[in-house]
Coordinates of C-alpha atoms and ligand atoms in Angstrom, one line a residue:
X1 CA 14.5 33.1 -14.0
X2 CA 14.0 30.8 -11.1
X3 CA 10.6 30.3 -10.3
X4 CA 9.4 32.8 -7.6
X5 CA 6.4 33.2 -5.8
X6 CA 5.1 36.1 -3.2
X7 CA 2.6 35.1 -0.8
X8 CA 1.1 38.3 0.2
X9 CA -0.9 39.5 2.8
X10 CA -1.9 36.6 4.7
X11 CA -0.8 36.1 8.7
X12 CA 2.2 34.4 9.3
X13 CA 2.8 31.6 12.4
X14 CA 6.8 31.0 12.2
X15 CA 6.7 27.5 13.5
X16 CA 8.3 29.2 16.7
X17 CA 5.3 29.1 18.8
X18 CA 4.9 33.2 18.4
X19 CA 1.8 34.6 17.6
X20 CA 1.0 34.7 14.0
X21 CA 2.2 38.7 12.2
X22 CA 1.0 40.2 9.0
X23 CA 3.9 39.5 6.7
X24 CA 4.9 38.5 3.2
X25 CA 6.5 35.3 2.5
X26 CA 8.7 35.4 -0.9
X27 CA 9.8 31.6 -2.1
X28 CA 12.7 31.0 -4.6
X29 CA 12.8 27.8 -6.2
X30 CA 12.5 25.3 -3.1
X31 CA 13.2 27.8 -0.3
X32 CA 12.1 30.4 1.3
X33 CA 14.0 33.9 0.2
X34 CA 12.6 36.5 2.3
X35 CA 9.9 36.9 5.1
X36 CA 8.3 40.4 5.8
X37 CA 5.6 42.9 5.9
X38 CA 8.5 45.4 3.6
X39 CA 10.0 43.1 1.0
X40 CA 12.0 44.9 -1.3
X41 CA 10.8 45.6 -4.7
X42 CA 13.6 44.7 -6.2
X43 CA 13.5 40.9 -4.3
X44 CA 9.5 41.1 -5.5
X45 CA 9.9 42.2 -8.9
X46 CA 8.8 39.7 -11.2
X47 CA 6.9 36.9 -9.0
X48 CA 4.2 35.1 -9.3
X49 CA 1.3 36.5 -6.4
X50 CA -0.9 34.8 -4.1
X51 CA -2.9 36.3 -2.0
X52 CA -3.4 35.4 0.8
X53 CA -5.7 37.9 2.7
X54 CA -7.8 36.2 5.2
X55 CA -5.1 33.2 5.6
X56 CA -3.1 32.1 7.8
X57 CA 0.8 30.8 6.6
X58 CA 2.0 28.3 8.6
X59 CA 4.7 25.9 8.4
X60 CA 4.2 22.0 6.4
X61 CA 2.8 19.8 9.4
X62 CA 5.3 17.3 10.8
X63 CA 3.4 13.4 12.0
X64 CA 6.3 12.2 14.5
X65 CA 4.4 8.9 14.7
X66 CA 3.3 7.6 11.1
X67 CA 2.4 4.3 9.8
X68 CA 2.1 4.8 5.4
X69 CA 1.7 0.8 6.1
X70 CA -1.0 -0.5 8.1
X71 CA -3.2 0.2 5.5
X72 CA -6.4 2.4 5.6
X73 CA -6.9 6.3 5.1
X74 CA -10.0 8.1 5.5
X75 CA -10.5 7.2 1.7
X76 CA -9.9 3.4 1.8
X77 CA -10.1 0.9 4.4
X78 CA -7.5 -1.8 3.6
X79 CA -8.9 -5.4 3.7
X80 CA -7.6 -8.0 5.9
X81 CA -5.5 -10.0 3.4
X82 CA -4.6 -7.6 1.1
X83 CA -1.3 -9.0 -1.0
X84 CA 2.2 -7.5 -0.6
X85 CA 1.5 -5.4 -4.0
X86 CA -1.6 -4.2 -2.5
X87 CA 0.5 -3.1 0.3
X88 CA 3.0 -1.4 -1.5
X89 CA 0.2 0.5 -3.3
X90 CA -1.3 1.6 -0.2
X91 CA 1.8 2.9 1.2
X92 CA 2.0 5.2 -1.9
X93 CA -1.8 6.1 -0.8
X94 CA -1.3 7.1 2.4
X95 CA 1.5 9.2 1.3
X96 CA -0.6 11.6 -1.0
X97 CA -3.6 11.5 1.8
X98 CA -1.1 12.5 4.4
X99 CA 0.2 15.4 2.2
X100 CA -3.4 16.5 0.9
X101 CA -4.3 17.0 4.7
X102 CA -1.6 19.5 5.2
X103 CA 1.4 16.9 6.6
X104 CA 4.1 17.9 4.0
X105 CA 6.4 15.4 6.4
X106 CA 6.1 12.1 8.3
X107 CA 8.9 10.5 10.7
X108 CA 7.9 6.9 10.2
X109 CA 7.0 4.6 13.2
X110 CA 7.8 1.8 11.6
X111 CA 6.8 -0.5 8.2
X112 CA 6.5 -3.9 7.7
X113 CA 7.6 -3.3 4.4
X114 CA 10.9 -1.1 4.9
X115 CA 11.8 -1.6 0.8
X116 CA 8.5 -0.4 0.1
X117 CA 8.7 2.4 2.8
X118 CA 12.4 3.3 1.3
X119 CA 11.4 3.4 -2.4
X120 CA 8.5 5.5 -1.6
X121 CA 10.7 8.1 0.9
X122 CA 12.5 8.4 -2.7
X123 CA 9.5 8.6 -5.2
X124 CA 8.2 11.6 -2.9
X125 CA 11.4 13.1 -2.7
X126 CA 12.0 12.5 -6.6
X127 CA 8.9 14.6 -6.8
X128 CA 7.0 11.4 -9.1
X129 CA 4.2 10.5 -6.7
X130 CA 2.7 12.9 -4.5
X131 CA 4.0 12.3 -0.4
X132 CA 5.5 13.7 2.1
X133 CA 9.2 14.5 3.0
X134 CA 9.7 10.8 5.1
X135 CA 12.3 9.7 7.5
X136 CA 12.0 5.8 6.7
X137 CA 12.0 2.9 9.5
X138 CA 12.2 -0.4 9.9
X139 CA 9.8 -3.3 11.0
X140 CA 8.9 -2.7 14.7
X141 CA 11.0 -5.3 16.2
X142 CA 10.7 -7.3 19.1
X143 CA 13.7 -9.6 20.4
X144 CA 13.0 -13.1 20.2
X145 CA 10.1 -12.6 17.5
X146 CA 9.3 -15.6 15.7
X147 CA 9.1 -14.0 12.3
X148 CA 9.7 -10.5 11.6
X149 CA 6.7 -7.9 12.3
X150 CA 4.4 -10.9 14.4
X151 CA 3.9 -8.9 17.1
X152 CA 3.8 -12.0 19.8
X153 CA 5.5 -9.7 23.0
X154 CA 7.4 -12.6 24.6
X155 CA 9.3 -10.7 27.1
X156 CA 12.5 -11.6 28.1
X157 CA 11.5 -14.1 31.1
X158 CA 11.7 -17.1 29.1
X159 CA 14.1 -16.3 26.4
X160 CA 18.4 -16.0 26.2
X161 CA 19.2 -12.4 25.9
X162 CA 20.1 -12.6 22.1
X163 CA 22.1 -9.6 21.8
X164 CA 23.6 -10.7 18.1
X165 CA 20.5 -11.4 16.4
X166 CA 19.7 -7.9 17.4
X167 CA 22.5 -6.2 15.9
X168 CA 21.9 -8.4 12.5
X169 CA 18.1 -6.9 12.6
X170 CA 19.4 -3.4 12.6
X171 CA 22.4 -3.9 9.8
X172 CA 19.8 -5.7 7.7
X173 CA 17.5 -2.9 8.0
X174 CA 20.0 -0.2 7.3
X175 CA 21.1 -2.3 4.3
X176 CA 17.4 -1.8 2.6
X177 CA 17.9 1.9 3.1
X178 CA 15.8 2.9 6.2
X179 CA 16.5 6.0 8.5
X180 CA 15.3 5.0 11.9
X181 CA 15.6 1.4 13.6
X182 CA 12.2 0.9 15.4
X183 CA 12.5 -1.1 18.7
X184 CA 9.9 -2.6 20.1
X185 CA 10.7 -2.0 24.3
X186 CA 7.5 -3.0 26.2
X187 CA 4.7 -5.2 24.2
X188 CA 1.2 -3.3 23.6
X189 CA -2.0 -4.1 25.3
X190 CA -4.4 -3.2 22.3
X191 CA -2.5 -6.0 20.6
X192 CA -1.8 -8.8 23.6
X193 CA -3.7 -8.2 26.6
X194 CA -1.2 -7.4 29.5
X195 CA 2.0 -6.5 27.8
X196 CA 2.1 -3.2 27.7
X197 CA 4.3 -2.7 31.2
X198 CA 6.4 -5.7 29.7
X199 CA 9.8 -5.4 29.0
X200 CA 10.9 -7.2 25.7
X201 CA 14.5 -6.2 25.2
X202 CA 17.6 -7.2 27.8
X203 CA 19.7 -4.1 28.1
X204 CA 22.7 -5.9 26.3
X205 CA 20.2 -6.5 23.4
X206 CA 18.9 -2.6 23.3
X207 CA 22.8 -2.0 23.8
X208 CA 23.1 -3.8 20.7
X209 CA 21.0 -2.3 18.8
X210 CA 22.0 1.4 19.6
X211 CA 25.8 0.6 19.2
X212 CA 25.1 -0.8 15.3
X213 CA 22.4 1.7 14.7
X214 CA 25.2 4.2 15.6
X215 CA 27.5 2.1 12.9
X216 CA 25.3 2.7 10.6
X217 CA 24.2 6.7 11.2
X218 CA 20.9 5.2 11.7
X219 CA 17.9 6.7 14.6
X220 CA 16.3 4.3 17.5
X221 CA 13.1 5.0 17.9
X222 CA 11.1 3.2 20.8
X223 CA 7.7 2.1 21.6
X224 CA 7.5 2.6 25.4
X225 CA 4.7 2.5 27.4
X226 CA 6.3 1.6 31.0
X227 CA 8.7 3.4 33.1
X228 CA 10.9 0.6 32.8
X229 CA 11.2 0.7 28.6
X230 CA 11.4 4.4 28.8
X231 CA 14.6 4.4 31.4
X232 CA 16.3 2.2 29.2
X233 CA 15.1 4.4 26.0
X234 CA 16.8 7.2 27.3
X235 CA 19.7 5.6 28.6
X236 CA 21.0 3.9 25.2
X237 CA 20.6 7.2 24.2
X238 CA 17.1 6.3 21.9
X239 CA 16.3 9.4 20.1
X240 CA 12.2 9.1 20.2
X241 CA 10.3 7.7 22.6
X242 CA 6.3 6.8 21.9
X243 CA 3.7 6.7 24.2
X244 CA 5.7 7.1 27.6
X245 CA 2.3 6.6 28.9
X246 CA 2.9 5.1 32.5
X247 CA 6.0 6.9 33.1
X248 CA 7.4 7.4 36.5
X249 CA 9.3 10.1 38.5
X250 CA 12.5 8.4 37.3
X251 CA 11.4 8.5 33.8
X252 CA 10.8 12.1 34.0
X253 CA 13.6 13.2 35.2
X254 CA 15.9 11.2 32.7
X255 CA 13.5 12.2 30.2
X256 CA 14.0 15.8 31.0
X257 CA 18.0 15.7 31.8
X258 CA 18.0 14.4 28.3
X259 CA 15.6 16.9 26.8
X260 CA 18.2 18.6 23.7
X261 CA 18.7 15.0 21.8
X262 CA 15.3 13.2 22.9
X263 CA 11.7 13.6 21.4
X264 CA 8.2 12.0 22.5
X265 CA 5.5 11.5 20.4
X266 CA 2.8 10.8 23.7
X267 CA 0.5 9.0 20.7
X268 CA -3.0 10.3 21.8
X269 CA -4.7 9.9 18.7
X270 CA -4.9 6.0 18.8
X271 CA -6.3 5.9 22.2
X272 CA -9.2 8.5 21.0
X273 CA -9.7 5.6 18.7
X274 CA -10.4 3.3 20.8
X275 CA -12.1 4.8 23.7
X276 CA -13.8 8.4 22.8
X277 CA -14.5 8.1 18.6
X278 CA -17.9 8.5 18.6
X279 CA -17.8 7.1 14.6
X280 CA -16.6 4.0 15.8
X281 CA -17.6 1.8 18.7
X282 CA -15.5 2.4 21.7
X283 CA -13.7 -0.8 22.9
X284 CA -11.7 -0.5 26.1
X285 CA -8.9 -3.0 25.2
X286 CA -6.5 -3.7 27.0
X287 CA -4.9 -1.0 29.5
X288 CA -6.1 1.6 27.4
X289 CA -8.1 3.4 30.1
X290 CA -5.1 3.8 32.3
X291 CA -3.0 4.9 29.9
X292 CA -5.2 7.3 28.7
X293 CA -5.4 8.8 32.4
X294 CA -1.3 8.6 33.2
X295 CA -0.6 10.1 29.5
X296 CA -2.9 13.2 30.4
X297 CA -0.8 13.6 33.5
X298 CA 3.0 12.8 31.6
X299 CA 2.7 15.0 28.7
X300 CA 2.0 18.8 30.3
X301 CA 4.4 17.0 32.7
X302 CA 6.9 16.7 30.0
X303 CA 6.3 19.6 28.4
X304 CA 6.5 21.7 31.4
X305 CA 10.1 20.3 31.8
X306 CA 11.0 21.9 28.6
X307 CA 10.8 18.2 26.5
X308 CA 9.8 18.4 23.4
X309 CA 6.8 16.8 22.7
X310 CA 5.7 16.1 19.1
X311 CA 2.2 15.0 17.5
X312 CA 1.6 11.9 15.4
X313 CA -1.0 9.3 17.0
X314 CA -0.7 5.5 14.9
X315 CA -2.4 6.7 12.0
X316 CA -3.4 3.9 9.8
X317 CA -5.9 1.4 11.0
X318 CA -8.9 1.1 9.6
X319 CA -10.6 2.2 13.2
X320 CA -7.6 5.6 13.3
X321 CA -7.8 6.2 9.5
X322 CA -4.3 8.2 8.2
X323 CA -6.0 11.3 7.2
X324 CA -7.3 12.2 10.6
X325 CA -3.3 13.1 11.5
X326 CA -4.1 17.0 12.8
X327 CA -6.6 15.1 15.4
X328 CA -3.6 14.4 17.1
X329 CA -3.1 18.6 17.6
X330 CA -6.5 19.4 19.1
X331 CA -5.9 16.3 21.8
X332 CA -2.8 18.3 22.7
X333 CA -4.7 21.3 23.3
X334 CA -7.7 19.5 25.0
X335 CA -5.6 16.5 26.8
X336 CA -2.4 18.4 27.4
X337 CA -3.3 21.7 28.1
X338 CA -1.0 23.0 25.0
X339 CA -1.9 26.4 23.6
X340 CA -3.0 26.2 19.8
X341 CA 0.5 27.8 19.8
X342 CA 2.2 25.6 21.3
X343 CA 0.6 22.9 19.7
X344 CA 1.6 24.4 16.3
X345 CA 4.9 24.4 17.3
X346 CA 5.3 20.9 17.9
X347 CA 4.3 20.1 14.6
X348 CA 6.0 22.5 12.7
X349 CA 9.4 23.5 14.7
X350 CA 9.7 20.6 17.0
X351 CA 8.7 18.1 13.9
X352 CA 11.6 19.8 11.3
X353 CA 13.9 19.1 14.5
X354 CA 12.7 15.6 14.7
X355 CA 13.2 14.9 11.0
X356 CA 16.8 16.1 11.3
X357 CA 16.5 19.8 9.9
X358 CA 16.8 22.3 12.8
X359 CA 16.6 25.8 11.7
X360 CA 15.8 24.6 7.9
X361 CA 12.2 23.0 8.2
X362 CA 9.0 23.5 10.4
X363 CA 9.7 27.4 10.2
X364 CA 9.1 30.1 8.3
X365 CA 12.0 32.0 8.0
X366 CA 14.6 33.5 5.0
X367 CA 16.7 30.1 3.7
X368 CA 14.4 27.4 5.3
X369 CA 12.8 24.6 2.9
X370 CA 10.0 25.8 1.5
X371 CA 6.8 23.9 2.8
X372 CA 4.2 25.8 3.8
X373 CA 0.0 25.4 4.6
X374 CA -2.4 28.2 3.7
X375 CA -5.6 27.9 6.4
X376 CA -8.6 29.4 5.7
X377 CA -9.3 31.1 8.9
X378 CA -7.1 31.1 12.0
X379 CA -6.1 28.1 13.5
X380 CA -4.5 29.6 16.9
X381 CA -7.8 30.6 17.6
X382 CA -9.4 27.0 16.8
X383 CA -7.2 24.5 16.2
X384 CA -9.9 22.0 14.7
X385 CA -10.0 23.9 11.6
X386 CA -6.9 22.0 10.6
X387 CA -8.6 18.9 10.4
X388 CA -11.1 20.1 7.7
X389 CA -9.4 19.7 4.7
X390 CA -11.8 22.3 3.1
X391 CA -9.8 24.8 5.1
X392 CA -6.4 23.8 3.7
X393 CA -6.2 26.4 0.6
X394 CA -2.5 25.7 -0.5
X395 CA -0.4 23.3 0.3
X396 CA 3.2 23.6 -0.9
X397 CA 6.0 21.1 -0.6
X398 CA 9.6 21.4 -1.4
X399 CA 9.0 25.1 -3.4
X400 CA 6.2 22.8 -5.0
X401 CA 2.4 23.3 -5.0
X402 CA 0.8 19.9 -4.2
X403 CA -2.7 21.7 -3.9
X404 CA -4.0 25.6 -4.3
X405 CA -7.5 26.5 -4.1
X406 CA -8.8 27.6 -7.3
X407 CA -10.2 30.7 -6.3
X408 CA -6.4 32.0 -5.3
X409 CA -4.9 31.5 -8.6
X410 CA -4.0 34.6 -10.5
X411 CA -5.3 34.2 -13.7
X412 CA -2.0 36.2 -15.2
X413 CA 1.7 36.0 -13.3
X414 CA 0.6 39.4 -11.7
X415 CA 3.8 41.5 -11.3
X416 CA 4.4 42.0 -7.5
X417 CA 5.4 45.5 -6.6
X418 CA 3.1 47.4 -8.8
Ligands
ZN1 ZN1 3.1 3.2 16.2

């Protein structure tokens, strides 16, 4: 018999954005068979229960902005020199911290080690280390970088356009097995002061890219904090676009006329980081502050035009430890005016959109994938609870529990139905 398991009793959020219901949820080997407050008997008859009284079932949470590779979680802060084999550990790390905090998937912003971040897409797929479902990317690239993943910013000014090293970038990458193609469009203040509104791609270059990312079925993702990156995002036809933090009335409207195939992470979580985290001290780098106040004004913007706006805020320095991930849901609520709802939504519906499931992940509903989070109290009344891993009684993955409280196991394979 396959292996079958009733969650009973607890209240349901479908990843639509509806309210949460009182209903069953019955999963069949890795999906979900039936959702309900009247399951059949016959469909119950014989499966494992969990009861889930005093829960709320909500989709696996969706990061549409991860990095398993800078290094540090909430239970280790990588060093500064740590080798490449440390580095490959820690990717593995960040995996299981990611999925013990309720994200049962990541769409990657980008790796320095794409091998590593390929092998480990397949060891948590293969089900042998613990990790999220992950949509793999390259290196962040630049044009004209020196060596790959030096983030140096050297605009275009005093460069050629270089249009074929471009394309060799992306076929290289999709040769070691990565999903997305990370680009790189305007430079980042935190990093170099000032080149955050800079442009560091020509248009034939980005043109490049897209066409042999195309070739290759691969996803362009872009890091885009001016107007000018985002307009040329959207018009390659770049699939995500992070940040979008100084967009423009232009932007917006491309943004919005191209609402169905795009998707913007807005990133808030890393400039929390820097300005607001009380844990840490606040250092006001760069253009920061600015973006901080134009994201606030982009994002209900956005989202008021019907884009679809997903969570996931650079998640891996040692100041923006992966592990604080759901962060990224309350500064929705509190930055961007999103409903706990709606913030849900992003991350559980919007994200199994973004990692190229529509209608099969991020929703609770008969014949979707079965990954689901069991919260300990009701999270679209106070979203923070998500972020308290204490609250996070059952995490399930795949069909798969990766964590269940021990308090909601049935000591015998109760018979449902009785
Ligand atoms: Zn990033």
């Amino acid at each position: 018999m396959a292996d079958r398991t009733l969650i009973a009793g607890g209240q349901v959020f479908d990843g639509t954005g509806d309210e949460a219901v009182a209903a069953d949820v019955l999963i069949d080997g890795n999906r979900i068979a039936a959702v309900g407050r009247a399951i059949p008997a016959a469909q119950r008859a014989g499966a494992a229960v969990l009861d889930a009284s005093g829960l709320t079932v909500i989709p696996g949470l969706v990061d549409g902005h991860a990095h398993l590779g800078f290094g540090s979680t909430v239970e280790h802060l990588a060093g500064r020199h740590a080798s490449e084999e440390e580095k490959a550990l820690l990717v593995a790390h960040s995996g299981r911290v990611l999925l013990d905090c309720g994200f049962t998937s990541a769409y990657s912003g980008g790796n320095r080690l794409p091998r590593v971040e390929v092998a480990a897409r397949d060891a948590f797929a293969q089900g042998w280390l613990p990790g999220p479902r992950l949509r793999a990317a390259s290196w962040e690239g630049s044009a004209g970088q020196v060596q790959p993943g030096v983030y140096d910013f050297p605009g275009t000014g005093g460069r050629a356009s270089d249009p074929a090293s471009v394309a060799r970038f992306v076929a290289e990458m999709a040769d070691a097995g990565v999903d997305i193609i990370k680009l790189t469009l305007s430079g980042e203040s935190a990093v170099i002061a000032g080149t955050s509104r800079v442009i560091q791609f020509t248009d034939e270059e980005v043109a490049a890219a897209a066409a042999a990312a195309a070739d290759r079925g691969l996803w362009v993702t872009a890091h885009a904090h001016s107007a000018d990156a985002i307009k040329m995002a959207v018009r390659h036809g770049i699939r995500a676009v992070y940040h979008c933090s100084f967009a423009d009335e232009e932007a917006l409207d491309l943004l919005t006329a191209a609402r169905d195939r795009v998707f913007v992470a807005p990133t808030p979580g890393i400039i929390y980081a820097h300005l607001i985290d009380p844990a840490f001290p606040p250092a006001d780098v760069g253009e920061m502050r600015d973006a901080l106040d134009s994201v606030r004004k982009v994002a209900p913007e956005l989202k008021a035009r019907g884009v679809r706006l997903v969570p996931g805020g650079d998640y891996g320095f040692a100041f923006n430890p992966v592990g604080r991930n759901a962060r990224d849901l309350q500064l929705f609520v509190d930055w961007f005016g999103f409903t706990p709802a709606e913030a849900l939504r992003s991350a559980t519906g919007y994200g199994g959109e973004l990692m190229g499931l529509p209608g099969e992940l991020g929703l609770i509903r008969a014949g979707c994938l079965a990954d689901l989070v069991l919260v300990d109290g009701d999270p679209l009344a106070d979203i923070s609870i998500l972020q308290d891993q204490g609250r996070l009684t059952a995490i399930m993955k795949d069909g798969r529990f990766h964590k269940l409280a021990a308090e909601r196991r049935s000591p015998s394979r109760a018979l449902a139905g009785r």
